[in-house]
Coordinates of C-alpha atoms in Angstrom, one line a residue:
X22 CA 242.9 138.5 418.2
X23 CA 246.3 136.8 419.6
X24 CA 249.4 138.1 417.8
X25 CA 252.6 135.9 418.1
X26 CA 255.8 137.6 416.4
X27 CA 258.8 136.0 416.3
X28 CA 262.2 138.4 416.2
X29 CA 265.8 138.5 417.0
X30 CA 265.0 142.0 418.5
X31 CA 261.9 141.5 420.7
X32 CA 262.4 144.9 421.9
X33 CA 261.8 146.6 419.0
X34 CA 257.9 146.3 418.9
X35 CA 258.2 147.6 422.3
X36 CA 256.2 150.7 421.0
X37 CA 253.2 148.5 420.5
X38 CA 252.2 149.0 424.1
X39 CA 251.3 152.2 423.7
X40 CA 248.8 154.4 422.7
X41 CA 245.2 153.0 421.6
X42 CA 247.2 149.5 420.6
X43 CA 248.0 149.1 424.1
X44 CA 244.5 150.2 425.4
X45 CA 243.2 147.7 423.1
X46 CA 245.4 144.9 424.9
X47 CA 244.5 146.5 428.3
X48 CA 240.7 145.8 427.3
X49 CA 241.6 142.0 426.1
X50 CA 240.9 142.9 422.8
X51 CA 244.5 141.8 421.2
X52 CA 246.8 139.6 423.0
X53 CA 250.5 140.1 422.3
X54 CA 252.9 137.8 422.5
X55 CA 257.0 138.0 421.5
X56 CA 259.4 135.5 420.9
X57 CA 263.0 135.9 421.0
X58 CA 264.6 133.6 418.2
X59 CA 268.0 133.4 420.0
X60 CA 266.6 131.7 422.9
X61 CA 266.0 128.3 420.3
X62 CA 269.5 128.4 419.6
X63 CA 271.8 126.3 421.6
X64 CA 275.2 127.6 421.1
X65 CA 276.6 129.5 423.7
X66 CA 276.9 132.6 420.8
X67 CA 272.8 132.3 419.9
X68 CA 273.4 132.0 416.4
X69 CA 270.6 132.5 414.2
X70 CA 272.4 132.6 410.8
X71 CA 275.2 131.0 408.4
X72 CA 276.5 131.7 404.9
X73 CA 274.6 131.0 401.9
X74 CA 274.6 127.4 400.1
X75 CA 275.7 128.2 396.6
X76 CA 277.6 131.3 397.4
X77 CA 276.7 134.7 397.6
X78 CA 276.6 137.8 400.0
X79 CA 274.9 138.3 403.1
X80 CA 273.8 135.4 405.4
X81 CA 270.6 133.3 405.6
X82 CA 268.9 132.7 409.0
X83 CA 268.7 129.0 410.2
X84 CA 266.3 126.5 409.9
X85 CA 266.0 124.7 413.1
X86 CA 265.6 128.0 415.3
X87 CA 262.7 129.2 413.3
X88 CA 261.5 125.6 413.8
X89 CA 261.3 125.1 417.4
X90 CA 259.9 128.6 418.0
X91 CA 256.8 128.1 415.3
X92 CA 256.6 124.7 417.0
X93 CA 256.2 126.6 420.4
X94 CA 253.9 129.3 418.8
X95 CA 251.7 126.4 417.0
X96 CA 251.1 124.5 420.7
X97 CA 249.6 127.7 422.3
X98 CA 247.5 128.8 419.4
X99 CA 243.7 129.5 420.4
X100 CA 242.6 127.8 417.3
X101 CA 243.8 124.3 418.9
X102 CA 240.5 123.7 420.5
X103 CA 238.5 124.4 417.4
X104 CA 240.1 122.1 415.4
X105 CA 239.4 119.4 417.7
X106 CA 235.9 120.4 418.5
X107 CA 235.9 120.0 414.6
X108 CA 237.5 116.7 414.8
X109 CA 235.7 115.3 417.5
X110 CA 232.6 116.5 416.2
X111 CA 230.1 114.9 413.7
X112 CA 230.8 114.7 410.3
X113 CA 230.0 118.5 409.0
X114 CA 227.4 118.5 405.7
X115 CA 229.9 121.4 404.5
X116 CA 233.8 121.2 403.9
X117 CA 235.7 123.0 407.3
X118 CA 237.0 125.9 407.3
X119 CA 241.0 125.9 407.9
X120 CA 241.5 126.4 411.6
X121 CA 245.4 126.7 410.9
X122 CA 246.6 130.0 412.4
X123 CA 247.9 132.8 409.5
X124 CA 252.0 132.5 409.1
X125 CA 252.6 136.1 407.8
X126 CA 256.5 136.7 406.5
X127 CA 257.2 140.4 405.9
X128 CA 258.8 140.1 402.1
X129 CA 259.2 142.8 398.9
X130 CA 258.2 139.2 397.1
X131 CA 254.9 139.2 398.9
X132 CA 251.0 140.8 398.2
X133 CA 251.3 144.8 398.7
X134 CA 249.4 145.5 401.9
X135 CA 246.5 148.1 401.8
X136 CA 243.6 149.2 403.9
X137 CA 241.4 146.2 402.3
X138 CA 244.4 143.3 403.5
X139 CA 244.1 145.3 406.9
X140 CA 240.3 144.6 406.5
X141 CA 240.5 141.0 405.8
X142 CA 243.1 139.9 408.3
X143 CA 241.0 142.1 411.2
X144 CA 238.6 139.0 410.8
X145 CA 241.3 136.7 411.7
X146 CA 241.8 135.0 415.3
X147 CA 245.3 134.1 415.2
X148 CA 248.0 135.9 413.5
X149 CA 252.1 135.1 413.5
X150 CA 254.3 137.2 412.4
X151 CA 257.8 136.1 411.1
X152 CA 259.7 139.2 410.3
X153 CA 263.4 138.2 408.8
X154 CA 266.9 139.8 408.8
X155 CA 269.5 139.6 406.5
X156 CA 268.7 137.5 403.2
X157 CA 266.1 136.5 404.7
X158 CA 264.4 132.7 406.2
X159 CA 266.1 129.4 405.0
X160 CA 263.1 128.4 402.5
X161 CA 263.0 125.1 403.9
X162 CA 261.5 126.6 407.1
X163 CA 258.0 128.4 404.8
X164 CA 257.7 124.7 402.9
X165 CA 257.4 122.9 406.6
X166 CA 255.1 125.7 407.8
X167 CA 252.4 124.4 404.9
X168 CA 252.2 122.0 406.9
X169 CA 250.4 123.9 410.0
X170 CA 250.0 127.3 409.1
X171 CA 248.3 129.7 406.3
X172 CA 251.7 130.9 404.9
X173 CA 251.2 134.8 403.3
X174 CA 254.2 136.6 402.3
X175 CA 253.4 140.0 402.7
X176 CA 255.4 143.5 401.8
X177 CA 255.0 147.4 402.6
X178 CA 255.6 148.4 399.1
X179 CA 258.4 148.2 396.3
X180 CA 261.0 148.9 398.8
X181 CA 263.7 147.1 401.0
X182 CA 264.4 147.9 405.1
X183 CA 266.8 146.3 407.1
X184 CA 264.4 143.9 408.6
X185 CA 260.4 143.0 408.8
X186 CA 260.0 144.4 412.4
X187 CA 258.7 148.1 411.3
X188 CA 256.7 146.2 408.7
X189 CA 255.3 144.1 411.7
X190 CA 254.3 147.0 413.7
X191 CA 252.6 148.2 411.2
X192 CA 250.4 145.8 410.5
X193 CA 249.3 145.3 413.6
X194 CA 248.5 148.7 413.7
X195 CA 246.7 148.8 410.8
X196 CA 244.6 145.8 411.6
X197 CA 244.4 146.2 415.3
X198 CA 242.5 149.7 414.5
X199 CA 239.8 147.6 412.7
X200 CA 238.9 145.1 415.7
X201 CA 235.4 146.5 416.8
X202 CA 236.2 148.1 420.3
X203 CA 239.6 149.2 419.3
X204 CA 238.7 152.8 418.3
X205 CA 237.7 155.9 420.3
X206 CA 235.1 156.9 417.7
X207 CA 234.2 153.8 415.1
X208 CA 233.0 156.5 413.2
X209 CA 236.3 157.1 412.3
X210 CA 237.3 154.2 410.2
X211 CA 234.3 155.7 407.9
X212 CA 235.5 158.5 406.8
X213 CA 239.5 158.0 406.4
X214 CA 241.6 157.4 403.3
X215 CA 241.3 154.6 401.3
X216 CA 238.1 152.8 403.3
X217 CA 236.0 154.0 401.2
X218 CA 238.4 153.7 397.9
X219 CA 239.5 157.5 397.7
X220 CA 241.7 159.4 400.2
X221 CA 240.4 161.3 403.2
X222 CA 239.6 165.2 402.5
X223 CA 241.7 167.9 404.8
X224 CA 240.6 168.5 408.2
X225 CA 240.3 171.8 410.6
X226 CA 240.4 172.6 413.9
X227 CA 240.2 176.0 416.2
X228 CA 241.0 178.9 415.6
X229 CA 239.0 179.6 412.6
X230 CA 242.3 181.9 411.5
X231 CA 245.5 180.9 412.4
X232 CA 248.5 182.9 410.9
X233 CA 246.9 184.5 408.6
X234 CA 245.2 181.4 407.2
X235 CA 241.2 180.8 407.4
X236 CA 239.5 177.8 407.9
X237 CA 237.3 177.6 404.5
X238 CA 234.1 179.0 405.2
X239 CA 231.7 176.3 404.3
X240 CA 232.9 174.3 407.8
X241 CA 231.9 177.3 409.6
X242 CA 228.6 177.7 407.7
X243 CA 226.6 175.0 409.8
X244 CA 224.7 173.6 406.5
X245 CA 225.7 169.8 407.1
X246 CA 224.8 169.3 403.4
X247 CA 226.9 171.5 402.1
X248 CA 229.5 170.6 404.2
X249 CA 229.6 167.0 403.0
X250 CA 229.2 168.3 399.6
X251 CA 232.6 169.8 400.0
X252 CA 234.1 166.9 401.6
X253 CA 233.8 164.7 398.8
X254 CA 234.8 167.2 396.4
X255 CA 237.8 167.6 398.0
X256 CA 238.5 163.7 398.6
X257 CA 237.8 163.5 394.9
X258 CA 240.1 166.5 394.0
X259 CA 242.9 165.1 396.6
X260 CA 242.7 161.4 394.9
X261 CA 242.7 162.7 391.6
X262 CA 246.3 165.0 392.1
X263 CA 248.2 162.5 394.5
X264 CA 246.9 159.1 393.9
X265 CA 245.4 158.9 390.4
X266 CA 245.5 155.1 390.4
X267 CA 243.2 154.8 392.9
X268 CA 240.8 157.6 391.1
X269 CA 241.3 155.1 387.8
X270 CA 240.4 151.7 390.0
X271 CA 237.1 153.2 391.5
X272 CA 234.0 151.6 390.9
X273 CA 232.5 154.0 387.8
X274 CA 228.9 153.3 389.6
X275 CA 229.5 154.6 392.2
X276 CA 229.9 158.2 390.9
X277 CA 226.8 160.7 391.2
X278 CA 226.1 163.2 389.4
X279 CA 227.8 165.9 391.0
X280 CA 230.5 163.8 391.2
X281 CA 231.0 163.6 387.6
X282 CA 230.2 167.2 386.6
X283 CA 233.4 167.8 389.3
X284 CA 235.6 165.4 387.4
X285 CA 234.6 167.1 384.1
X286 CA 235.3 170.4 385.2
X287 CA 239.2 168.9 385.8
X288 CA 239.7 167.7 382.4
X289 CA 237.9 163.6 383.8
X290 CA 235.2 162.4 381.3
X291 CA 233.1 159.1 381.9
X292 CA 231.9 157.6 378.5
X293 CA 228.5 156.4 378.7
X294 CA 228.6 152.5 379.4
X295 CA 225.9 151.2 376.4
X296 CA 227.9 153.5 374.0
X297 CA 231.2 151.5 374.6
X298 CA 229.9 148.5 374.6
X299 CA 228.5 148.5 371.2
X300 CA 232.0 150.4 370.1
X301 CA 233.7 147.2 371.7
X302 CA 231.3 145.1 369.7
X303 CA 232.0 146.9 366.8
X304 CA 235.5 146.3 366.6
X305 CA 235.2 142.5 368.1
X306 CA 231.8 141.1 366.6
X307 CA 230.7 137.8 368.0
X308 CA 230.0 135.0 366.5
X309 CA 226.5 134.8 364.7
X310 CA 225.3 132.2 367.3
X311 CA 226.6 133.8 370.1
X312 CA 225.2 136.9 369.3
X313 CA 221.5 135.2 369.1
X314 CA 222.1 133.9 372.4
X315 CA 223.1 137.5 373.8
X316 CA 219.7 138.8 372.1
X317 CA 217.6 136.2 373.9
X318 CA 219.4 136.9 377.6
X319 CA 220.7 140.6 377.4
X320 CA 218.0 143.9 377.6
X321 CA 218.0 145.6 374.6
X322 CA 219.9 148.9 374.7
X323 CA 221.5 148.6 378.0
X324 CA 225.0 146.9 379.2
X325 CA 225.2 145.1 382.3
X326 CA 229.1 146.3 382.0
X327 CA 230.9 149.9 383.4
X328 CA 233.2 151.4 381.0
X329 CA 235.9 149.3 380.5
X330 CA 238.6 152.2 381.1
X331 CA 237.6 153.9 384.2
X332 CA 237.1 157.3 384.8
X333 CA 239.6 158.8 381.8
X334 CA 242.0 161.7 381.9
X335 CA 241.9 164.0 378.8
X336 CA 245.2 165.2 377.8

């Protein structure tokens, strides 16, 4: 994976050498690269910015600067020699794939990273990052970029920061993680929050009592099943008190039983699936030629669809 970010203050994603990130470099797993927009400029002041068009407050960063260093960026991309492999190649039977590197622009107008994003983009070969200051990038500059690159505004979360370097860094963190290699103990990535949809249960280490407080029992009990069984009761019971939202957008299959009878025991009731589908029929009835096609296709009795409303909360 080669990252290219480009930043008025390269030093700030300094940290990124260290730690696991920069073991991962050390092994040739990520390749790092940082640009310095002020050396594009050619004013003896390196300006990167100037006053709005149409008024307003705050400044906008230039065009031309962000230009020449994605031109610069674009040249030394490892996806170069695909594309022309592609090009020079045969006809293929199947449409290409796009070979054009991924522009991302940290933005609060952008998709809402999460662990699945981080998932997606691990696959990637070629990643540039284009974190902005002030009001932001002259729009001009993400149009042209089209052009060339896989433009995907990007943002943290319904907040603002003073610029899209800490939002960089973490990104690359998050992704960087994922790159087979990259971890101490793959087995890791299984068991954490939100890769498997609900968030990771608490964790203990020695001594069994520290300050009065006891590790809970069952950890010290050496009955791996029961162990596990506690786990997920308490990634379930975590999930449902600090992130209900991702409790309501879990896939209703994939409950067991015991997951269920510990939802129910918290006031969280599944309706069975056939039921609600014939309410939902009830209230909606197709036409009387659609529903002779449904007969003919559908088994009777059953619904090929979860409950529409998720695991529900009873008040």
């Amino acid at each position: 994976m080669r990252y290219d970010v480009v930043t008025i203050f390269p030093e700030y994603l300094e940290p990124l050498k260290l730690s696991l990130l920069g073991k991962a470099r050390e092994k040739g797993l990520v390749d790092l690269h940082l640009h310095d927009l002020r050396e594009y400029t050619f004013d003896r002041h390196r300006t990167v910015d100037d006053t709005p068009y149409g008024g307003g407050a705050g400044m906008v960063m230039k065009a031309e600067p962000w230009g020449l260093a994605l031109d610069e960026v674009l040249a030394a991309s490892p996806l170069n020699a695909a594309s022309e492999d592609s090009a020079e190649g045969a006809e293929p039977a199947e449409p290409a794939a796009d070979t054009r590197p991924l522009l991302i622009v940290p933005s609060p107008a952008g998709a809402v990273f999460d662990q699945a994003m981080a998932y997606e983009l691990a696959e990637e070969k070629h990643i540039v990052f284009a974190p902005a200051r002030y009001e932001g990038i002259d729009e001009r500059v993400l149009d042209w970029a089209q052009e060339s690159f896989r433009v995907m505004p990007v943002s943290l979360g319904d907040y603002v920061l003073y610029g899209g370097e800490v939002a960089v860094m973490a990104m690359i963190e998050a992704i960087t993680r994922l790159i087979p290699g990259a971890m101490g103990n793959p087995a890791s990535l299984e068991e954490e929050s939100h890769t498997g949809g609900l968030l990771e249960y608490p964790v203990y280490t020695k001594p069994a009592v520290w300050r009065e407080r006891e590790v809970p029992e069952v950890l010290l009990s050496g009955n791996h099943g029961a162990i596990a069984r506690w786990r997920r009761d308490r990634q379930i019971e975590r999930t449902l008190e600090r992130r209900p939202d991702l409790l309501e957008a879990y896939p209703v299959e994939q409950w067991d039983k015991k997951d269920r009878r510990f939802l129910a025991e918290r006031g969280v009731h599944f309706a069975n699936p056939a039921k609600a589908a014939q309410k939902k029929a009830k209230k909606s009835p197709a036409p009387q030629a659609d529903t002779a096609a449904q007969a003919d296709t559908a088994p009777q009795g059953e619904s090929t669809q979860p409950d529409t409303a998720q695991p529900e909360a009873n008040s």
